[in-house]
């Protein structure tokens, strides 16, 4: 690794993983979205490792291009699973928003679409940009802004409705890791 030191790569892996897991689990715990936690935690860790290592390399854009091509192929192949997982997540989220804002709407599932038991596929797809922007901000931009921009919308969406509150550990993990990114920004910039 010629572009970044081992310390910055390891810290980027840990901080990216923490931001990604915290961001994904805030809506899961707030809206009680059906999900497999271990799958999401392991996938977030794998994304943190892959993106951090690829962004640390001098010609990491080649690996990133291949990784995004593989992720795009995964989305194309598993499109029906992602759509059914989207409706599983929407089944948990939409009624809460409708009740909170006194909307008399119901979620209509299109004909032929099977609603999945878990929303893992759509949550895995949501983890990819969070992990990418977090590791990109940590290793290439040396800025906390991409981490904040990637992680906080998940928390803010939960806190818009006062009736939904994410689990304390998810909020602490997300806000703590973002605070750590902000506090260590000068150390990471000097290390670069």
mmCIF file of N, CA and C in Angstrom, residues 64-163:
data_model
loop_
_atom_site.group_PDB
_atom_site.id
_atom_site.type_symbol
_atom_site.label_atom_id
_atom_site.label_comp_id
_atom_site.label_asym_id
_atom_site.label_seq_id
_atom_site.Cartn_x
_atom_site.Cartn_y
_atom_site.Cartn_z
ATOM 1 N N UNK A 64 -11.868 -0.881 -7.613
ATOM 2 C CA UNK A 64 -13.195 -0.345 -7.308
ATOM 3 C C UNK A 64 -14.137 -0.524 -8.488
ATOM 4 N N UNK A 65 -13.631 -0.307 -9.680
ATOM 5 C CA UNK A 65 -14.454 -0.513 -10.877
ATOM 6 C C UNK A 65 -14.905 -1.954 -11.000
ATOM 7 N N UNK A 66 -13.993 -2.880 -10.748
ATOM 8 C CA UNK A 66 -14.354 -4.303 -10.796
ATOM 9 C C UNK A 66 -15.338 -4.664 -9.691
ATOM 10 N N UNK A 67 -15.132 -4.093 -8.516
ATOM 11 C CA UNK A 67 -16.042 -4.370 -7.403
ATOM 12 C C UNK A 67 -17.437 -3.835 -7.692
ATOM 13 N N UNK A 68 -17.531 -2.610 -8.208
ATOM 14 C CA UNK A 68 -18.843 -2.057 -8.537
ATOM 15 C C UNK A 68 -19.493 -2.810 -9.696
ATOM 16 N N UNK A 69 -18.693 -3.317 -10.639
ATOM 17 C CA UNK A 69 -19.259 -4.134 -11.720
ATOM 18 C C UNK A 69 -19.832 -5.435 -11.142
ATOM 19 N N UNK A 70 -19.114 -6.030 -10.185
ATOM 20 C CA UNK A 70 -19.625 -7.247 -9.541
ATOM 21 C C UNK A 70 -20.894 -6.950 -8.743
ATOM 22 N N UNK A 71 -20.931 -5.820 -8.041
ATOM 23 C CA UNK A 71 -22.136 -5.443 -7.296
ATOM 24 C C UNK A 71 -23.301 -5.150 -8.229
ATOM 25 N N UNK A 72 -23.037 -4.526 -9.374
ATOM 26 C CA UNK A 72 -24.098 -4.271 -10.355
ATOM 27 C C UNK A 72 -24.623 -5.580 -10.925
ATOM 28 N N UNK A 73 -23.722 -6.530 -11.189
ATOM 29 C CA UNK A 73 -24.163 -7.846 -11.675
ATOM 30 C C UNK A 73 -24.999 -8.560 -10.618
ATOM 31 N N UNK A 74 -24.605 -8.416 -9.360
ATOM 32 C CA UNK A 74 -25.382 -9.001 -8.265
ATOM 33 C C UNK A 74 -26.789 -8.409 -8.225
ATOM 34 N N UNK A 75 -26.891 -7.092 -8.398
ATOM 35 C CA UNK A 75 -28.201 -6.432 -8.381
ATOM 36 C C UNK A 75 -29.058 -6.921 -9.552
ATOM 37 N N UNK A 76 -28.458 -7.066 -10.722
ATOM 38 C CA UNK A 76 -29.217 -7.530 -11.886
ATOM 39 C C UNK A 76 -29.695 -8.964 -11.679
ATOM 40 N N UNK A 77 -28.826 -9.817 -11.191
ATOM 41 C CA UNK A 77 -29.182 -11.227 -10.991
ATOM 42 C C UNK A 77 -30.217 -11.383 -9.881
ATOM 43 N N UNK A 78 -30.088 -10.618 -8.821
ATOM 44 C CA UNK A 78 -30.982 -10.761 -7.661
ATOM 45 C C UNK A 78 -32.048 -9.666 -7.597
ATOM 46 N N UNK A 79 -32.435 -9.083 -8.735
ATOM 47 C CA UNK A 79 -33.356 -7.980 -8.755
ATOM 48 C C UNK A 79 -34.690 -8.320 -8.091
ATOM 49 N N UNK A 80 -35.241 -9.485 -8.361
ATOM 50 C CA UNK A 80 -36.528 -9.869 -7.774
ATOM 51 C C UNK A 80 -36.424 -9.984 -6.252
ATOM 52 N N UNK A 81 -35.305 -10.503 -5.764
ATOM 53 C CA UNK A 81 -35.106 -10.593 -4.316
ATOM 54 C C UNK A 81 -35.001 -9.201 -3.685
ATOM 55 N N UNK A 82 -34.348 -8.283 -4.383
ATOM 56 C CA UNK A 82 -34.208 -6.923 -3.863
ATOM 57 C C UNK A 82 -35.564 -6.221 -3.827
ATOM 58 N N UNK A 83 -36.365 -6.418 -4.863
ATOM 59 C CA UNK A 83 -37.697 -5.792 -4.891
ATOM 60 C C UNK A 83 -38.572 -6.366 -3.787
ATOM 61 N N UNK A 84 -38.546 -7.679 -3.600
ATOM 62 C CA UNK A 84 -39.361 -8.283 -2.538
ATOM 63 C C UNK A 84 -38.856 -7.872 -1.157
ATOM 64 N N UNK A 85 -37.549 -7.698 -1.004
ATOM 65 C CA UNK A 85 -37.006 -7.212 0.267
ATOM 66 C C UNK A 85 -37.378 -5.755 0.496
ATOM 67 N N UNK A 86 -37.455 -4.972 -0.582
ATOM 68 C CA UNK A 86 -37.892 -3.580 -0.463
ATOM 69 C C UNK A 86 -39.311 -3.520 0.085
ATOM 70 N N UNK A 87 -40.177 -4.371 -0.412
ATOM 71 C CA UNK A 87 -41.557 -4.374 0.084
ATOM 72 C C UNK A 87 -41.635 -4.897 1.513
ATOM 73 N N UNK A 88 -40.722 -5.779 1.902
ATOM 74 C CA UNK A 88 -40.688 -6.221 3.299
ATOM 75 C C UNK A 88 -40.301 -5.064 4.211
ATOM 76 N N UNK A 89 -39.335 -4.258 3.783
ATOM 77 C CA UNK A 89 -38.942 -3.083 4.569
ATOM 78 C C UNK A 89 -40.049 -2.037 4.558
ATOM 79 N N UNK A 90 -40.667 -1.831 3.401
ATOM 80 C CA UNK A 90 -41.735 -0.844 3.297
ATOM 81 C C UNK A 90 -42.941 -1.236 4.143
ATOM 82 N N UNK A 91 -43.207 -2.539 4.275
ATOM 83 C CA UNK A 91 -44.305 -2.996 5.134
ATOM 84 C C UNK A 91 -44.096 -2.593 6.587
ATOM 85 N N UNK A 92 -42.852 -2.424 6.985
ATOM 86 C CA UNK A 92 -42.555 -2.006 8.351
ATOM 87 C C UNK A 92 -42.528 -0.490 8.503
ATOM 88 N N UNK A 93 -42.082 0.201 7.476
ATOM 89 C CA UNK A 93 -41.871 1.644 7.575
ATOM 90 C C UNK A 93 -43.111 2.459 7.240
ATOM 91 N N UNK A 94 -43.793 2.119 6.158
ATOM 92 C CA UNK A 94 -44.920 2.927 5.678
ATOM 93 C C UNK A 94 -46.037 3.061 6.714
ATOM 94 N N UNK A 95 -46.471 1.982 7.392
ATOM 95 C CA UNK A 95 -47.537 2.170 8.384
ATOM 96 C C UNK A 95 -47.162 3.130 9.518
ATOM 97 N N UNK A 96 -45.901 3.140 9.898
ATOM 98 C CA UNK A 96 -45.465 4.041 10.968
ATOM 99 C C UNK A 96 -45.566 5.489 10.504
ATOM 100 N N UNK A 97 -45.100 5.782 9.275
ATOM 101 C CA UNK A 97 -45.211 7.133 8.741
ATOM 102 C C UNK A 97 -46.673 7.541 8.571
ATOM 103 N N UNK A 98 -47.504 6.637 8.079
ATOM 104 C CA UNK A 98 -48.930 6.951 7.870
ATOM 105 C C UNK A 98 -49.628 7.249 9.194
ATOM 106 N N UNK A 99 -49.312 6.473 10.227
ATOM 107 C CA UNK A 99 -49.907 6.729 11.544
ATOM 108 C C UNK A 99 -49.403 8.033 12.146
ATOM 109 N N UNK A 100 -48.126 8.312 11.993
ATOM 110 C CA UNK A 100 -47.549 9.511 12.610
ATOM 111 C C UNK A 100 -48.052 10.789 11.960
ATOM 112 N N UNK A 101 -48.241 10.767 10.651
ATOM 113 C CA UNK A 101 -48.668 11.970 9.947
ATOM 114 C C UNK A 101 -50.148 11.931 9.565
ATOM 115 N N UNK A 102 -50.871 10.986 10.133
ATOM 116 C CA UNK A 102 -52.318 10.841 9.929
ATOM 117 C C UNK A 102 -52.686 10.760 8.456
ATOM 118 N N UNK A 103 -51.952 9.929 7.749
ATOM 119 C CA UNK A 103 -52.243 9.687 6.341
ATOM 120 C C UNK A 103 -53.083 8.414 6.255
ATOM 121 N N UNK A 104 -54.076 8.409 5.454
ATOM 122 C CA UNK A 104 -54.943 7.245 5.352
ATOM 123 C C UNK A 104 -54.546 6.317 4.216
ATOM 124 N N UNK A 105 -53.258 6.154 4.002
ATOM 125 C CA UNK A 105 -52.791 5.343 2.878
ATOM 126 C C UNK A 105 -52.376 3.962 3.356
ATOM 127 N N UNK A 106 -52.411 3.023 2.423
ATOM 128 C CA UNK A 106 -51.893 1.683 2.675
ATOM 129 C C UNK A 106 -50.924 1.349 1.558
ATOM 130 N N UNK A 107 -49.955 0.517 1.874
ATOM 131 C CA UNK A 107 -48.981 0.101 0.877
ATOM 132 C C UNK A 107 -49.607 -0.960 -0.014
ATOM 133 N N UNK A 108 -49.630 -0.704 -1.301
ATOM 134 C CA UNK A 108 -50.176 -1.651 -2.264
ATOM 135 C C UNK A 108 -49.019 -2.384 -2.924
ATOM 136 N N UNK A 109 -48.995 -3.693 -2.798
ATOM 137 C CA UNK A 109 -47.972 -4.509 -3.432
ATOM 138 C C UNK A 109 -48.421 -4.821 -4.855
ATOM 139 N N UNK A 110 -47.578 -4.557 -5.859
ATOM 140 C CA UNK A 110 -47.964 -4.859 -7.243
ATOM 141 C C UNK A 110 -48.235 -6.351 -7.437
ATOM 142 N N UNK A 111 -49.061 -6.641 -8.414
ATOM 143 C CA UNK A 111 -49.379 -8.039 -8.711
ATOM 144 C C UNK A 111 -48.121 -8.790 -9.129
ATOM 145 N N UNK A 112 -47.982 -9.983 -8.626
ATOM 146 C CA UNK A 112 -46.857 -10.844 -8.979
ATOM 147 C C UNK A 112 -45.619 -10.653 -8.131
ATOM 148 N N UNK A 113 -45.616 -9.690 -7.234
ATOM 149 C CA UNK A 113 -44.451 -9.452 -6.376
ATOM 150 C C UNK A 113 -44.654 -10.178 -5.052
ATOM 151 N N UNK A 114 -43.715 -11.021 -4.720
ATOM 152 C CA UNK A 114 -43.743 -11.730 -3.448
ATOM 153 C C UNK A 114 -42.998 -10.894 -2.415
ATOM 154 N N UNK A 115 -43.593 -10.714 -1.259
ATOM 155 C CA UNK A 115 -42.941 -9.972 -0.185
ATOM 156 C C UNK A 115 -42.044 -10.937 0.580
ATOM 157 N N UNK A 116 -40.794 -10.582 0.697
ATOM 158 C CA UNK A 116 -39.808 -11.422 1.378
ATOM 159 C C UNK A 116 -40.045 -11.420 2.881
ATOM 160 N N UNK A 117 -39.536 -12.447 3.539
ATOM 161 C CA UNK A 117 -39.645 -12.512 5.000
ATOM 162 C C UNK A 117 -38.684 -11.551 5.678
ATOM 163 N N UNK A 118 -37.547 -11.311 5.064
ATOM 164 C CA UNK A 118 -36.570 -10.371 5.607
ATOM 165 C C UNK A 118 -36.233 -9.318 4.550
ATOM 166 N N UNK A 119 -35.756 -8.194 5.000
ATOM 167 C CA UNK A 119 -35.390 -7.097 4.102
ATOM 168 C C UNK A 119 -33.888 -7.035 3.877
ATOM 169 N N UNK A 120 -33.211 -8.166 4.016
ATOM 170 C CA UNK A 120 -31.752 -8.173 3.932
ATOM 171 C C UNK A 120 -31.216 -7.671 2.595
ATOM 172 N N UNK A 121 -31.830 -8.072 1.497
ATOM 173 C CA UNK A 121 -31.291 -7.709 0.184
ATOM 174 C C UNK A 121 -31.258 -6.200 -0.011
ATOM 175 N N UNK A 122 -32.321 -5.509 0.367
ATOM 176 C CA UNK A 122 -32.337 -4.056 0.195
ATOM 177 C C UNK A 122 -31.433 -3.372 1.223
ATOM 178 N N UNK A 123 -31.306 -3.947 2.402
ATOM 179 C CA UNK A 123 -30.407 -3.380 3.410
ATOM 180 C C UNK A 123 -28.947 -3.573 3.017
ATOM 181 N N UNK A 124 -28.636 -4.703 2.384
ATOM 182 C CA UNK A 124 -27.278 -4.915 1.884
ATOM 183 C C UNK A 124 -26.963 -3.903 0.788
ATOM 184 N N UNK A 125 -27.940 -3.632 -0.069
ATOM 185 C CA UNK A 125 -27.735 -2.629 -1.122
ATOM 186 C C UNK A 125 -27.561 -1.238 -0.523
ATOM 187 N N UNK A 126 -28.245 -0.945 0.575
ATOM 188 C CA UNK A 126 -28.097 0.363 1.228
ATOM 189 C C UNK A 126 -26.754 0.487 1.945
ATOM 190 N N UNK A 127 -26.179 -0.639 2.343
ATOM 191 C CA UNK A 127 -24.887 -0.609 3.038
ATOM 192 C C UNK A 127 -23.737 -0.260 2.108
ATOM 193 N N UNK A 128 -23.865 -0.555 0.825
ATOM 194 C CA UNK A 128 -22.766 -0.324 -0.119
ATOM 195 C C UNK A 128 -22.403 1.162 -0.223
ATOM 196 N N UNK A 129 -23.346 2.074 -0.497
ATOM 197 C CA UNK A 129 -22.924 3.485 -0.574
ATOM 198 C C UNK A 129 -22.439 4.060 0.752
ATOM 199 N N UNK A 130 -23.016 3.588 1.858
ATOM 200 C CA UNK A 130 -22.556 4.077 3.164
ATOM 201 C C UNK A 130 -21.104 3.683 3.378
ATOM 202 N N UNK A 131 -20.783 2.426 3.104
ATOM 203 C CA UNK A 131 -19.405 1.958 3.284
ATOM 204 C C UNK A 131 -18.452 2.636 2.306
ATOM 205 N N UNK A 132 -18.890 2.803 1.073
ATOM 206 C CA UNK A 132 -18.005 3.435 0.086
ATOM 207 C C UNK A 132 -17.691 4.876 0.450
ATOM 208 N N UNK A 133 -18.728 5.672 0.728
ATOM 209 C CA UNK A 133 -18.484 7.076 1.025
ATOM 210 C C UNK A 133 -17.730 7.259 2.336
ATOM 211 N N UNK A 134 -17.956 6.374 3.298
ATOM 212 C CA UNK A 134 -17.208 6.472 4.554
ATOM 213 C C UNK A 134 -15.733 6.201 4.329
ATOM 214 N N UNK A 135 -15.404 5.113 3.637
ATOM 215 C CA UNK A 135 -13.993 4.803 3.414
ATOM 216 C C UNK A 135 -13.355 5.787 2.441
ATOM 217 N N UNK A 136 -14.105 6.276 1.475
ATOM 218 C CA UNK A 136 -13.575 7.279 0.550
ATOM 219 C C UNK A 136 -13.245 8.569 1.295
ATOM 220 N N UNK A 137 -14.127 8.970 2.190
ATOM 221 C CA UNK A 137 -13.870 10.180 2.969
ATOM 222 C C UNK A 137 -12.680 10.022 3.898
ATOM 223 N N UNK A 138 -12.517 8.830 4.453
ATOM 224 C CA UNK A 138 -11.423 8.602 5.385
ATOM 225 C C UNK A 138 -10.074 8.474 4.688
ATOM 226 N N UNK A 139 -10.027 7.814 3.539
ATOM 227 C CA UNK A 139 -8.738 7.523 2.918
ATOM 228 C C UNK A 139 -8.355 8.479 1.789
ATOM 229 N N UNK A 140 -9.309 8.941 1.028
ATOM 230 C CA UNK A 140 -8.968 9.795 -0.107
ATOM 231 C C UNK A 140 -9.165 11.273 0.187
ATOM 232 N N UNK A 141 -10.267 11.617 0.799
ATOM 233 C CA UNK A 141 -10.572 13.020 1.062
ATOM 234 C C UNK A 141 -10.004 13.491 2.398
ATOM 235 N N UNK A 142 -9.741 12.576 3.305
ATOM 236 C CA UNK A 142 -9.285 12.895 4.659
ATOM 237 C C UNK A 142 -10.226 13.894 5.319
ATOM 238 N N UNK A 143 -11.510 13.644 5.128
ATOM 239 C CA UNK A 143 -12.538 14.553 5.622
ATOM 240 C C UNK A 143 -13.647 13.742 6.280
ATOM 241 N N UNK A 144 -14.293 14.342 7.245
ATOM 242 C CA UNK A 144 -15.398 13.687 7.939
ATOM 243 C C UNK A 144 -16.728 13.913 7.227
ATOM 244 N N UNK A 145 -16.781 14.833 6.299
ATOM 245 C CA UNK A 145 -18.046 15.185 5.646
ATOM 246 C C UNK A 145 -18.681 13.999 4.914
ATOM 247 N N UNK A 146 -17.935 13.200 4.131
ATOM 248 C CA UNK A 146 -18.590 12.057 3.485
ATOM 249 C C UNK A 146 -19.149 11.027 4.482
ATOM 250 N N UNK A 147 -18.461 10.822 5.611
ATOM 251 C CA UNK A 147 -18.981 9.899 6.629
ATOM 252 C C UNK A 147 -20.277 10.412 7.238
ATOM 253 N N UNK A 148 -20.297 11.690 7.535
ATOM 254 C CA UNK A 148 -21.501 12.297 8.101
ATOM 255 C C UNK A 148 -22.639 12.251 7.090
ATOM 256 N N UNK A 149 -22.334 12.578 5.846
ATOM 257 C CA UNK A 149 -23.360 12.581 4.801
ATOM 258 C C UNK A 149 -23.877 11.180 4.515
ATOM 259 N N UNK A 150 -23.058 10.163 4.692
ATOM 260 C CA UNK A 150 -23.491 8.797 4.427
ATOM 261 C C UNK A 150 -24.253 8.186 5.595
ATOM 262 N N UNK A 151 -23.890 8.530 6.811
ATOM 263 C CA UNK A 151 -24.485 7.867 7.969
ATOM 264 C C UNK A 151 -25.678 8.547 8.600
ATOM 265 N N UNK A 152 -25.654 9.860 8.659
ATOM 266 C CA UNK A 152 -26.712 10.565 9.383
ATOM 267 C C UNK A 152 -28.109 10.509 8.768
ATOM 268 N N UNK A 153 -28.277 10.413 7.447
ATOM 269 C CA UNK A 153 -29.652 10.318 6.933
ATOM 270 C C UNK A 153 -30.434 9.121 7.483
ATOM 271 N N UNK A 154 -29.752 8.035 7.788
ATOM 272 C CA UNK A 154 -30.434 6.875 8.347
ATOM 273 C C UNK A 154 -30.945 7.171 9.753
ATOM 274 N N UNK A 155 -30.175 7.912 10.529
ATOM 275 C CA UNK A 155 -30.595 8.277 11.877
ATOM 276 C C UNK A 155 -31.671 9.351 11.838
ATOM 277 N N UNK A 156 -31.514 10.325 10.963
ATOM 278 C CA UNK A 156 -32.488 11.409 10.876
ATOM 279 C C UNK A 156 -33.846 10.889 10.437
ATOM 280 N N UNK A 157 -33.863 9.923 9.508
ATOM 281 C CA UNK A 157 -35.138 9.336 9.070
ATOM 282 C C UNK A 157 -35.864 8.673 10.230
ATOM 283 N N UNK A 158 -35.125 8.110 11.163
ATOM 284 C CA UNK A 158 -35.742 7.479 12.331
ATOM 285 C C UNK A 158 -36.245 8.517 13.320
ATOM 286 N N UNK A 159 -35.552 9.626 13.437
ATOM 287 C CA UNK A 159 -35.897 10.614 14.448
ATOM 288 C C UNK A 159 -36.933 11.635 13.983
ATOM 289 N N UNK A 160 -37.315 11.588 12.703
ATOM 290 C CA UNK A 160 -38.358 12.490 12.214
ATOM 291 C C UNK A 160 -39.657 12.209 12.944
ATOM 292 N N UNK A 161 -39.922 10.944 13.164
ATOM 293 C CA UNK A 161 -41.140 10.546 13.871
ATOM 294 C C UNK A 161 -40.754 10.310 15.319
ATOM 295 N N UNK A 162 -41.396 10.995 16.210
ATOM 296 C CA UNK A 162 -41.034 10.888 17.624
ATOM 297 C C UNK A 162 -41.438 9.554 18.220
ATOM 298 N N UNK A 163 -42.330 8.838 17.567
ATOM 299 C CA UNK A 163 -42.756 7.543 18.092
ATOM 300 C C UNK A 163 -41.746 6.434 17.827
#
